[in-house]
Amino acid sequence: MTKQLVFTLVNPQNGNLAFKLFEFEDGRYFDHIQRNNYYSLIWFTHGNGKVKADFSEYDFDANSLFAFSPYQPFMLSGNNTTKGVALQFHPDFFCIHKHQNEVACNGVLFNTIYNPPFLSVDEVSASIFRIIMEQMKTEMQNPALAQYELLISYLKIFLITASRLKTEQEPNALKAIADLKEPFILQNLKEAIEKDFKTKHTASDYAKSLNISTKALAKITKAHFNKTLTDLISERIIIEAKRELYLTNKAVKEIAYELGYQDEYYFSRFFKTNANISPQVYRDTVGFGRGVESKYQKHV
């Protein structure tokens, strides 16, 4: 009897992935740019390789656990001995922002663009992860009453265990969760910016979508982030532009268009104003060599 390697739940309302657990037995599964609309937890139990994510490249060994947010681009390449397991879940299935007080993984496991996106799994944590995943598999093969609720409970244990491990290995990660008193409106704002930054570029756009006056939202944003709302929007656009310049060979004009700018030159001025460097110079000095990247381009 063939061993089942993939377990999937689909949202019946829209047909999108809700929750997925699967095993992989080589390093090719993630060897092209991934840009998914769900969270990914990828545990390499065997082998080693390289990861390219955001603005950095890292080597990793066996028992490395990666955490990637929705739409965060990444590539993982392993050797012939690479094996592992992945958990993927959509924000509609479990939203880490809404459950921050329970699992405290936002800013620790996820949304840490300037910190390594992985941690080392010790044997104690590995045992916990294996038990949780076996429970998940059993539940997905034999669905019963309150299946989603039980799977979410298992997922919470997994996330809490991983978050604790990450803070042990990187104490600075605790700073990201030190203030859990952030107004809910700002959590909604960050989610709105993440969802719409390619099409909505003004403060009034977000104030309107959140049903609050631009002045009131600007005041709250300044008080908690010491930044203007326009700064937050611009920062998110620049992060995405840098990702594209760093990870791909797309023309600056194409990147500008994908980010909602019809005028390449206006976008270049916007990028230089906010990044203190032109898009092309950034690519030439920071981005991957085009020769290296070209072999991945067909997968994008």
PDB file of C-alpha atoms in Angstrom:
ATOM      1  CA  MET A   1       0.000   0.000   0.000  1.00  0.00           C
ATOM      2  CA  THR A   2       1.415   3.388  -1.078  1.00  0.00           C
ATOM      3  CA  LYS A   3       2.174   5.800   1.744  1.00  0.00           C
ATOM      4  CA  GLN A   4       0.080   8.957   1.591  1.00  0.00           C
ATOM      5  CA  LEU A   5       2.374  11.987   1.408  1.00  0.00           C
ATOM      6  CA  VAL A   6      -0.084  14.843   0.841  1.00  0.00           C
ATOM      7  CA  PHE A   7      -3.018  15.879   3.026  1.00  0.00           C
ATOM      8  CA  THR A   8      -5.120  18.822   1.884  1.00  0.00           C
ATOM      9  CA  LEU A   9      -8.183  20.749   3.018  1.00  0.00           C
ATOM     10  CA  VAL A  10      -9.867  23.107   0.564  1.00  0.00           C
ATOM     11  CA  ASN A  11     -12.114  26.012   1.485  1.00  0.00           C
ATOM     12  CA  PRO A  12     -15.525  24.912   0.140  1.00  0.00           C
ATOM     13  CA  GLN A  13     -16.647  28.524  -0.314  1.00  0.00           C
ATOM     14  CA  ASN A  14     -13.964  29.566  -2.805  1.00  0.00           C
ATOM     15  CA  GLY A  15     -12.000  26.429  -3.668  1.00  0.00           C
ATOM     16  CA  ASN A  16      -8.728  27.871  -2.301  1.00  0.00           C
ATOM     17  CA  LEU A  17      -6.240  26.006  -0.179  1.00  0.00           C
ATOM     18  CA  ALA A  18      -7.190  26.136   3.510  1.00  0.00           C
ATOM     19  CA  PHE A  19      -4.682  23.772   5.107  1.00  0.00           C
ATOM     20  CA  LYS A  20      -2.089  21.395   3.693  1.00  0.00           C
ATOM     21  CA  LEU A  21       0.488  19.033   5.133  1.00  0.00           C
ATOM     22  CA  PHE A  22       2.863  17.172   2.839  1.00  0.00           C
ATOM     23  CA  GLU A  23       6.168  15.342   2.820  1.00  0.00           C
ATOM     24  CA  PHE A  24       8.867  15.904   0.182  1.00  0.00           C
ATOM     25  CA  GLU A  25      11.747  13.599  -0.608  1.00  0.00           C
ATOM     26  CA  ASP A  26      14.142  15.709  -2.665  1.00  0.00           C
ATOM     27  CA  GLY A  27      15.384  19.279  -2.928  1.00  0.00           C
ATOM     28  CA  ARG A  28      13.503  20.202  -6.084  1.00  0.00           C
ATOM     29  CA  TYR A  29      10.076  21.044  -4.706  1.00  0.00           C
ATOM     30  CA  PHE A  30      10.962  24.641  -3.746  1.00  0.00           C
ATOM     31  CA  ASP A  31      13.847  25.250  -6.203  1.00  0.00           C
ATOM     32  CA  HIS A  32      12.009  28.039  -8.062  1.00  0.00           C
ATOM     33  CA  ILE A  33      10.553  31.284  -6.788  1.00  0.00           C
ATOM     34  CA  GLN A  34       7.583  30.686  -4.509  1.00  0.00           C
ATOM     35  CA  ARG A  35       5.056  33.465  -3.984  1.00  0.00           C
ATOM     36  CA  ASN A  36       2.086  31.889  -2.285  1.00  0.00           C
ATOM     37  CA  ASN A  37      -1.072  33.441  -0.828  1.00  0.00           C
ATOM     38  CA  TYR A  38      -0.728  31.370   2.340  1.00  0.00           C
ATOM     39  CA  TYR A  39       1.713  30.829   5.213  1.00  0.00           C
ATOM     40  CA  SER A  40       4.381  28.153   4.767  1.00  0.00           C
ATOM     41  CA  LEU A  41       6.275  26.247   7.449  1.00  0.00           C
ATOM     42  CA  ILE A  42       8.933  24.032   5.840  1.00  0.00           C
ATOM     43  CA  TRP A  43      10.950  21.635   7.980  1.00  0.00           C
ATOM     44  CA  PHE A  44      14.016  20.069   6.374  1.00  0.00           C
ATOM     45  CA  THR A  45      14.582  16.909   8.405  1.00  0.00           C
ATOM     46  CA  HIS A  46      17.466  15.633   6.253  1.00  0.00           C
ATOM     47  CA  GLY A  47      20.075  17.092   3.901  1.00  0.00           C
ATOM     48  CA  ASN A  48      21.261  20.652   3.428  1.00  0.00           C
ATOM     49  CA  GLY A  49      21.098  23.441   0.886  1.00  0.00           C
ATOM     50  CA  LYS A  50      20.617  27.172   0.296  1.00  0.00           C
ATOM     51  CA  VAL A  51      17.724  29.566   0.754  1.00  0.00           C
ATOM     52  CA  LYS A  52      17.187  32.875  -1.037  1.00  0.00           C
ATOM     53  CA  ALA A  53      14.616  35.064   0.666  1.00  0.00           C
ATOM     54  CA  ASP A  54      13.978  38.787   0.628  1.00  0.00           C
ATOM     55  CA  PHE A  55      17.462  40.370   0.552  1.00  0.00           C
ATOM     56  CA  SER A  56      19.719  37.569   1.727  1.00  0.00           C
ATOM     57  CA  GLU A  57      21.057  34.125   0.955  1.00  0.00           C
ATOM     58  CA  TYR A  58      21.741  31.534   3.665  1.00  0.00           C
ATOM     59  CA  ASP A  59      23.079  28.007   3.917  1.00  0.00           C
ATOM     60  CA  PHE A  60      21.007  25.570   5.950  1.00  0.00           C
ATOM     61  CA  ASP A  61      21.505  22.110   7.421  1.00  0.00           C
ATOM     62  CA  ALA A  62      19.208  19.274   8.462  1.00  0.00           C
ATOM     63  CA  ASN A  63      16.575  20.126  11.060  1.00  0.00           C
ATOM     64  CA  SER A  64      16.055  23.669   9.833  1.00  0.00           C
ATOM     65  CA  LEU A  65      12.524  25.066  10.006  1.00  0.00           C
ATOM     66  CA  PHE A  66      11.565  27.885   7.635  1.00  0.00           C
ATOM     67  CA  ALA A  67       8.598  30.248   8.045  1.00  0.00           C
ATOM     68  CA  PHE A  68       7.304  32.362   5.155  1.00  0.00           C
ATOM     69  CA  SER A  69       4.402  34.813   5.075  1.00  0.00           C
ATOM     70  CA  PRO A  70       1.808  35.111   2.295  1.00  0.00           C
ATOM     71  CA  TYR A  71       3.285  36.570  -0.911  1.00  0.00           C
ATOM     72  CA  GLN A  72       6.816  36.538   0.523  1.00  0.00           C
ATOM     73  CA  PRO A  73       9.081  35.314  -2.311  1.00  0.00           C
ATOM     74  CA  PHE A  74      11.614  32.606  -1.542  1.00  0.00           C
ATOM     75  CA  MET A  75      13.617  29.791  -3.125  1.00  0.00           C
ATOM     76  CA  LEU A  76      15.019  26.717  -1.404  1.00  0.00           C
ATOM     77  CA  SER A  77      17.474  24.402  -3.115  1.00  0.00           C
ATOM     78  CA  GLY A  78      18.655  21.202  -1.484  1.00  0.00           C
ATOM     79  CA  ASN A  79      20.830  18.224  -2.344  1.00  0.00           C
ATOM     80  CA  ASN A  80      19.824  14.678  -3.251  1.00  0.00           C
ATOM     81  CA  THR A  81      19.511  13.656   0.398  1.00  0.00           C
ATOM     82  CA  THR A  82      17.090  16.481   1.238  1.00  0.00           C
ATOM     83  CA  LYS A  83      13.844  15.380   2.859  1.00  0.00           C
ATOM     84  CA  GLY A  84      11.256  17.145   4.914  1.00  0.00           C
ATOM     85  CA  VAL A  85       7.684  18.097   5.610  1.00  0.00           C
ATOM     86  CA  ALA A  86       5.702  21.279   5.011  1.00  0.00           C
ATOM     87  CA  LEU A  87       2.674  22.871   6.650  1.00  0.00           C
ATOM     88  CA  GLN A  88       0.785  25.497   4.692  1.00  0.00           C
ATOM     89  CA  PHE A  89      -2.313  27.389   5.799  1.00  0.00           C
ATOM     90  CA  HIS A  90      -4.351  30.279   4.471  1.00  0.00           C
ATOM     91  CA  PRO A  91      -5.039  33.388   6.608  1.00  0.00           C
ATOM     92  CA  ASP A  92      -8.757  32.589   6.268  1.00  0.00           C
ATOM     93  CA  PHE A  93      -8.083  29.264   8.008  1.00  0.00           C
ATOM     94  CA  PHE A  94      -5.959  30.784  10.774  1.00  0.00           C
ATOM     95  CA  CYS A  95      -5.026  34.464  10.957  1.00  0.00           C
ATOM     96  CA  ILE A  96      -1.887  35.022  13.041  1.00  0.00           C
ATOM     97  CA  HIS A  97      -2.742  38.720  13.459  1.00  0.00           C
ATOM     98  CA  LYS A  98      -6.087  38.029  15.110  1.00  0.00           C
ATOM     99  CA  HIS A  99      -4.548  35.356  17.336  1.00  0.00           C
ATOM    100  CA  GLN A 100      -1.330  37.209  18.203  1.00  0.00           C
ATOM    101  CA  ASN A 101      -2.082  37.175  21.926  1.00  0.00           C
ATOM    102  CA  GLU A 102      -2.464  33.391  21.776  1.00  0.00           C
ATOM    103  CA  VAL A 103       0.483  32.302  19.649  1.00  0.00           C
ATOM    104  CA  ALA A 104       2.740  35.407  19.442  1.00  0.00           C
ATOM    105  CA  CYS A 105       4.360  34.287  16.183  1.00  0.00           C
ATOM    106  CA  ASN A 106       3.867  37.464  14.150  1.00  0.00           C
ATOM    107  CA  GLY A 107       7.195  39.289  14.142  1.00  0.00           C
ATOM    108  CA  VAL A 108       8.955  36.194  15.484  1.00  0.00           C
ATOM    109  CA  LEU A 109       8.388  33.438  12.925  1.00  0.00           C
ATOM    110  CA  PHE A 110       6.679  35.556  10.270  1.00  0.00           C
ATOM    111  CA  ASN A 111       7.124  39.086   8.950  1.00  0.00           C
ATOM    112  CA  THR A 112      10.778  39.376   9.960  1.00  0.00           C
ATOM    113  CA  ILE A 113      12.217  40.521   6.655  1.00  0.00           C
ATOM    114  CA  TYR A 114      15.609  41.546   8.038  1.00  0.00           C
ATOM    115  CA  ASN A 115      16.190  38.427  10.162  1.00  0.00           C
ATOM    116  CA  PRO A 116      16.939  34.851   9.032  1.00  0.00           C
ATOM    117  CA  PRO A 117      13.626  33.173   8.113  1.00  0.00           C
ATOM    118  CA  PHE A 118      14.540  29.900   9.816  1.00  0.00           C
ATOM    119  CA  LEU A 119      15.508  28.289  13.100  1.00  0.00           C
ATOM    120  CA  SER A 120      17.281  25.107  14.179  1.00  0.00           C
ATOM    121  CA  VAL A 121      15.040  22.358  15.513  1.00  0.00           C
ATOM    122  CA  ASP A 122      16.391  20.518  18.559  1.00  0.00           C
ATOM    123  CA  GLU A 123      15.442  16.928  19.358  1.00  0.00           C
ATOM    124  CA  VAL A 124      12.850  17.838  21.988  1.00  0.00           C
ATOM    125  CA  SER A 125      11.032  20.200  19.596  1.00  0.00           C
ATOM    126  CA  ALA A 126      11.421  17.693  16.744  1.00  0.00           C
ATOM    127  CA  SER A 127       9.598  15.090  18.847  1.00  0.00           C
ATOM    128  CA  ILE A 128       6.764  17.537  19.519  1.00  0.00           C
ATOM    129  CA  PHE A 129       6.514  18.461  15.825  1.00  0.00           C
ATOM    130  CA  ARG A 130       6.395  14.820  14.770  1.00  0.00           C
ATOM    131  CA  ILE A 131       3.624  14.007  17.251  1.00  0.00           C
ATOM    132  CA  ILE A 132       1.578  17.047  16.184  1.00  0.00           C
ATOM    133  CA  MET A 133       1.922  16.225  12.502  1.00  0.00           C
ATOM    134  CA  GLU A 134       0.870  12.617  13.034  1.00  0.00           C
ATOM    135  CA  GLN A 135      -2.213  13.880  14.859  1.00  0.00           C
ATOM    136  CA  MET A 136      -2.929  16.238  11.964  1.00  0.00           C
ATOM    137  CA  LYS A 137      -2.618  13.423   9.434  1.00  0.00           C
ATOM    138  CA  THR A 138      -4.962  11.221  11.431  1.00  0.00           C
ATOM    139  CA  GLU A 139      -7.539  13.982  11.681  1.00  0.00           C
ATOM    140  CA  MET A 140      -7.364  14.777   7.964  1.00  0.00           C
ATOM    141  CA  GLN A 141      -7.747  11.122   6.990  1.00  0.00           C
ATOM    142  CA  ASN A 142     -10.664  10.566   9.354  1.00  0.00           C
ATOM    143  CA  PRO A 143     -12.604  13.845   9.527  1.00  0.00           C
ATOM    144  CA  ALA A 144     -15.135  14.171  12.310  1.00  0.00           C
ATOM    145  CA  LEU A 145     -17.016  16.821  14.258  1.00  0.00           C
ATOM    146  CA  ALA A 146     -15.150  20.153  14.637  1.00  0.00           C
ATOM    147  CA  GLN A 147     -12.280  19.069  12.348  1.00  0.00           C
ATOM    148  CA  TYR A 148     -11.131  22.628  11.618  1.00  0.00           C
ATOM    149  CA  GLU A 149     -11.119  23.555  15.314  1.00  0.00           C
ATOM    150  CA  LEU A 150      -8.997  20.547  16.223  1.00  0.00           C
ATOM    151  CA  LEU A 151      -6.529  21.181  13.392  1.00  0.00           C
ATOM    152  CA  ILE A 152      -6.228  24.809  14.477  1.00  0.00           C
ATOM    153  CA  SER A 153      -5.468  23.645  18.013  1.00  0.00           C
ATOM    154  CA  TYR A 154      -2.652  21.429  16.700  1.00  0.00           C
ATOM    155  CA  LEU A 155      -1.400  24.295  14.538  1.00  0.00           C
ATOM    156  CA  LYS A 156      -1.322  26.632  17.554  1.00  0.00           C
ATOM    157  CA  ILE A 157       0.835  24.154  19.491  1.00  0.00           C
ATOM    158  CA  PHE A 158       3.189  23.897  16.517  1.00  0.00           C
ATOM    159  CA  LEU A 159       3.457  27.703  16.187  1.00  0.00           C
ATOM    160  CA  ILE A 160       3.951  28.290  19.908  1.00  0.00           C
ATOM    161  CA  THR A 161       6.659  25.624  20.093  1.00  0.00           C
ATOM    162  CA  ALA A 162       8.457  27.108  17.081  1.00  0.00           C
ATOM    163  CA  SER A 163       8.120  30.686  18.408  1.00  0.00           C
ATOM    164  CA  ARG A 164       9.590  29.712  21.772  1.00  0.00           C
ATOM    165  CA  LEU A 165      12.487  28.004  20.035  1.00  0.00           C
ATOM    166  CA  LYS A 166      13.101  31.045  17.832  1.00  0.00           C
ATOM    167  CA  THR A 167      13.184  33.424  20.809  1.00  0.00           C
ATOM    168  CA  GLU A 168      15.641  31.124  22.598  1.00  0.00           C
ATOM    169  CA  GLN A 169      17.942  31.202  19.576  1.00  0.00           C
ATOM    170  CA  GLU A 170      17.373  34.887  18.790  1.00  0.00           C
ATOM    171  CA  PRO A 171      16.546  36.839  21.965  1.00  0.00           C
ATOM    172  CA  ASN A 172      16.061  40.007  19.919  1.00  0.00           C
ATOM    173  CA  ALA A 173      12.940  38.425  18.458  1.00  0.00           C
ATOM    174  CA  LEU A 174      11.235  39.100  21.790  1.00  0.00           C
ATOM    175  CA  LYS A 175      11.301  42.807  20.996  1.00  0.00           C
ATOM    176  CA  ALA A 176       8.865  42.167  18.166  1.00  0.00           C
ATOM    177  CA  ILE A 177       6.195  40.948  20.576  1.00  0.00           C
ATOM    178  CA  ALA A 178       6.979  43.178  23.550  1.00  0.00           C
ATOM    179  CA  ASP A 179       4.017  45.450  22.840  1.00  0.00           C
ATOM    180  CA  LEU A 180       0.799  43.527  22.341  1.00  0.00           C
ATOM    181  CA  LYS A 181      -1.343  46.604  22.985  1.00  0.00           C
ATOM    182  CA  GLU A 182      -1.347  47.797  19.397  1.00  0.00           C
ATOM    183  CA  PRO A 183      -4.824  49.073  18.496  1.00  0.00           C
ATOM    184  CA  PHE A 184      -6.858  46.654  16.411  1.00  0.00           C
ATOM    185  CA  ILE A 185      -7.306  49.361  13.777  1.00  0.00           C
ATOM    186  CA  LEU A 186      -3.538  49.270  13.168  1.00  0.00           C
ATOM    187  CA  GLN A 187      -3.581  45.499  12.756  1.00  0.00           C
ATOM    188  CA  ASN A 188      -6.321  45.992  10.179  1.00  0.00           C
ATOM    189  CA  LEU A 189      -4.276  48.756   8.555  1.00  0.00           C
ATOM    190  CA  LYS A 190      -1.206  46.534   8.201  1.00  0.00           C
ATOM    191  CA  GLU A 191      -3.332  43.768   6.712  1.00  0.00           C
ATOM    192  CA  ALA A 192      -4.934  46.260   4.312  1.00  0.00           C
ATOM    193  CA  ILE A 193      -1.546  47.601   3.197  1.00  0.00           C
ATOM    194  CA  GLU A 194      -0.272  44.043   2.687  1.00  0.00           C
ATOM    195  CA  LYS A 195      -3.303  43.217   0.577  1.00  0.00           C
ATOM    196  CA  ASP A 196      -3.610  46.410  -1.479  1.00  0.00           C
ATOM    197  CA  PHE A 197      -0.224  48.194  -1.624  1.00  0.00           C
ATOM    198  CA  LYS A 198       0.116  47.448  -5.340  1.00  0.00           C
ATOM    199  CA  THR A 199      -3.083  49.307  -6.188  1.00  0.00           C
ATOM    200  CA  LYS A 200      -3.646  51.765  -3.328  1.00  0.00           C
ATOM    201  CA  HIS A 201      -0.875  54.293  -2.757  1.00  0.00           C
ATOM    202  CA  THR A 202      -2.496  57.108  -0.753  1.00  0.00           C
ATOM    203  CA  ALA A 203      -3.403  57.520   2.908  1.00  0.00           C
ATOM    204  CA  SER A 204      -6.992  58.368   2.004  1.00  0.00           C
ATOM    205  CA  ASP A 205      -7.376  55.038   0.191  1.00  0.00           C
ATOM    206  CA  TYR A 206      -6.741  53.119   3.409  1.00  0.00           C
ATOM    207  CA  ALA A 207      -8.715  55.471   5.626  1.00  0.00           C
ATOM    208  CA  LYS A 208     -11.713  54.952   3.366  1.00  0.00           C
ATOM    209  CA  SER A 209     -11.379  51.151   3.318  1.00  0.00           C
ATOM    210  CA  LEU A 210     -11.100  51.104   7.141  1.00  0.00           C
ATOM    211  CA  ASN A 211     -14.029  53.496   7.550  1.00  0.00           C
ATOM    212  CA  ILE A 212     -12.051  56.080   9.523  1.00  0.00           C
ATOM    213  CA  SER A 213     -11.053  59.656   8.714  1.00  0.00           C
ATOM    214  CA  THR A 214      -7.618  60.162   7.189  1.00  0.00           C
ATOM    215  CA  LYS A 215      -6.703  62.599   9.965  1.00  0.00           C
ATOM    216  CA  ALA A 216      -7.675  60.168  12.756  1.00  0.00           C
ATOM    217  CA  LEU A 217      -5.818  57.250  11.160  1.00  0.00           C
ATOM    218  CA  ALA A 218      -2.740  59.410  10.595  1.00  0.00           C
ATOM    219  CA  LYS A 219      -2.752  60.448  14.265  1.00  0.00           C
ATOM    220  CA  ILE A 220      -2.931  56.820  15.496  1.00  0.00           C
ATOM    221  CA  THR A 221      -0.233  55.724  13.047  1.00  0.00           C
ATOM    222  CA  LYS A 222       2.123  58.509  14.107  1.00  0.00           C
ATOM    223  CA  ALA A 223       1.562  57.796  17.801  1.00  0.00           C
ATOM    224  CA  HIS A 224       2.336  54.061  17.575  1.00  0.00           C
ATOM    225  CA  PHE A 225       4.877  53.846  14.764  1.00  0.00           C
ATOM    226  CA  ASN A 226       6.344  57.366  14.820  1.00  0.00           C
ATOM    227  CA  LYS A 227       5.818  57.300  11.064  1.00  0.00           C
ATOM    228  CA  THR A 228       3.274  58.816   8.751  1.00  0.00           C
ATOM    229  CA  LEU A 229       0.754  56.616   6.993  1.00  0.00           C
ATOM    230  CA  THR A 230       2.398  57.573   3.704  1.00  0.00           C
ATOM    231  CA  ASP A 231       5.723  56.334   5.103  1.00  0.00           C
ATOM    232  CA  LEU A 232       4.210  52.923   5.909  1.00  0.00           C
ATOM    233  CA  ILE A 233       2.737  52.578   2.431  1.00  0.00           C
ATOM    234  CA  SER A 234       5.969  53.688   0.758  1.00  0.00           C
ATOM    235  CA  GLU A 235       8.053  51.290   2.863  1.00  0.00           C
ATOM    236  CA  ARG A 236       5.910  48.341   1.812  1.00  0.00           C
ATOM    237  CA  ILE A 237       6.162  49.279  -1.868  1.00  0.00           C
ATOM    238  CA  ILE A 238       9.948  49.677  -1.598  1.00  0.00           C
ATOM    239  CA  ILE A 239      10.301  46.281   0.123  1.00  0.00           C
ATOM    240  CA  GLU A 240       8.432  44.623  -2.742  1.00  0.00           C
ATOM    241  CA  ALA A 241      10.422  46.519  -5.363  1.00  0.00           C
ATOM    242  CA  LYS A 242      13.684  45.459  -3.709  1.00  0.00           C
ATOM    243  CA  ARG A 243      12.499  41.851  -3.632  1.00  0.00           C
ATOM    244  CA  GLU A 244      11.791  41.929  -7.361  1.00  0.00           C
ATOM    245  CA  LEU A 245      15.074  43.658  -8.162  1.00  0.00           C
ATOM    246  CA  TYR A 246      16.943  41.208  -5.940  1.00  0.00           C
ATOM    247  CA  LEU A 247      15.279  37.938  -6.898  1.00  0.00           C
ATOM    248  CA  THR A 248      14.308  38.380 -10.541  1.00  0.00           C
ATOM    249  CA  ASN A 249      15.479  39.802 -13.851  1.00  0.00           C
ATOM    250  CA  LYS A 250      12.263  41.681 -14.557  1.00  0.00           C
ATOM    251  CA  ALA A 251      12.796  45.041 -16.208  1.00  0.00           C
ATOM    252  CA  VAL A 252      12.354  48.081 -13.972  1.00  0.00           C
ATOM    253  CA  LYS A 253       9.438  49.117 -16.166  1.00  0.00           C
ATOM    254  CA  GLU A 254       7.707  45.786 -15.558  1.00  0.00           C
ATOM    255  CA  ILE A 255       8.255  45.989 -11.797  1.00  0.00           C
ATOM    256  CA  ALA A 256       6.911  49.536 -11.781  1.00  0.00           C
ATOM    257  CA  TYR A 257       3.772  48.445 -13.647  1.00  0.00           C
ATOM    258  CA  GLU A 258       3.165  45.504 -11.283  1.00  0.00           C
ATOM    259  CA  LEU A 259       3.377  47.908  -8.348  1.00  0.00           C
ATOM    260  CA  GLY A 260       0.785  50.222  -9.841  1.00  0.00           C
ATOM    261  CA  TYR A 261       3.022  52.801 -11.551  1.00  0.00           C
ATOM    262  CA  GLN A 262       2.372  53.474 -15.217  1.00  0.00           C
ATOM    263  CA  ASP A 263       5.358  55.811 -15.499  1.00  0.00           C
ATOM    264  CA  GLU A 264       8.697  54.042 -15.101  1.00  0.00           C
ATOM    265  CA  TYR A 265      10.546  57.308 -14.513  1.00  0.00           C
ATOM    266  CA  TYR A 266       8.138  58.447 -11.801  1.00  0.00           C
ATOM    267  CA  PHE A 267       8.604  55.084 -10.095  1.00  0.00           C
ATOM    268  CA  SER A 268      12.395  55.360 -10.357  1.00  0.00           C
ATOM    269  CA  ARG A 269      12.297  58.779  -8.706  1.00  0.00           C
ATOM    270  CA  PHE A 270       9.985  57.422  -6.003  1.00  0.00           C
ATOM    271  CA  PHE A 271      12.357  54.490  -5.391  1.00  0.00           C
ATOM    272  CA  LYS A 272      15.436  56.733  -5.214  1.00  0.00           C
ATOM    273  CA  THR A 273      13.717  59.151  -2.830  1.00  0.00           C
ATOM    274  CA  ASN A 274      12.816  56.339  -0.431  1.00  0.00           C
ATOM    275  CA  ALA A 275      15.812  54.025  -0.879  1.00  0.00           C
ATOM    276  CA  ASN A 276      18.542  56.620  -1.548  1.00  0.00           C
ATOM    277  CA  ILE A 277      19.595  54.675  -4.629  1.00  0.00           C
ATOM    278  CA  SER A 278      18.177  54.125  -8.103  1.00  0.00           C
ATOM    279  CA  PRO A 279      16.470  50.787  -8.943  1.00  0.00           C
ATOM    280  CA  GLN A 280      19.145  49.835 -11.472  1.00  0.00           C
ATOM    281  CA  VAL A 281      22.057  50.658  -9.192  1.00  0.00           C
ATOM    282  CA  TYR A 282      20.354  48.710  -6.385  1.00  0.00           C
ATOM    283  CA  ARG A 283      20.053  45.692  -8.666  1.00  0.00           C
ATOM    284  CA  ASP A 284      23.649  45.990  -9.884  1.00  0.00           C
ATOM    285  CA  THR A 285      25.092  46.264  -6.381  1.00  0.00           C
ATOM    286  CA  VAL A 286      22.751  44.114  -4.280  1.00  0.00           C
ATOM    287  CA  GLY A 287      20.704  41.846  -6.540  1.00  0.00           C
ATOM    288  CA  PHE A 288      21.660  38.359  -7.613  1.00  0.00           C
ATOM    289  CA  GLY A 289      23.700  37.987 -10.807  1.00  0.00           C
ATOM    290  CA  ARG A 290      21.422  37.735 -13.796  1.00  0.00           C
ATOM    291  CA  GLY A 291      23.243  34.671 -15.066  1.00  0.00           C
ATOM    292  CA  VAL A 292      22.498  32.798 -11.854  1.00  0.00           C
ATOM    293  CA  GLU A 293      18.901  33.894 -11.756  1.00  0.00           C
ATOM    294  CA  SER A 294      18.021  33.181 -15.367  1.00  0.00           C
ATOM    295  CA  LYS A 295      17.657  29.437 -14.848  1.00  0.00           C
ATOM    296  CA  TYR A 296      14.834  30.116 -12.404  1.00  0.00           C
ATOM    297  CA  GLN A 297      13.032  32.616 -14.561  1.00  0.00           C
ATOM    298  CA  LYS A 298      11.005  30.022 -16.454  1.00  0.00           C
ATOM    299  CA  HIS A 299       9.355  29.004 -13.180  1.00  0.00           C
ATOM    300  CA  VAL A 300       8.235  32.489 -12.172  1.00  0.00           C
TER     301      VAL A 300
END
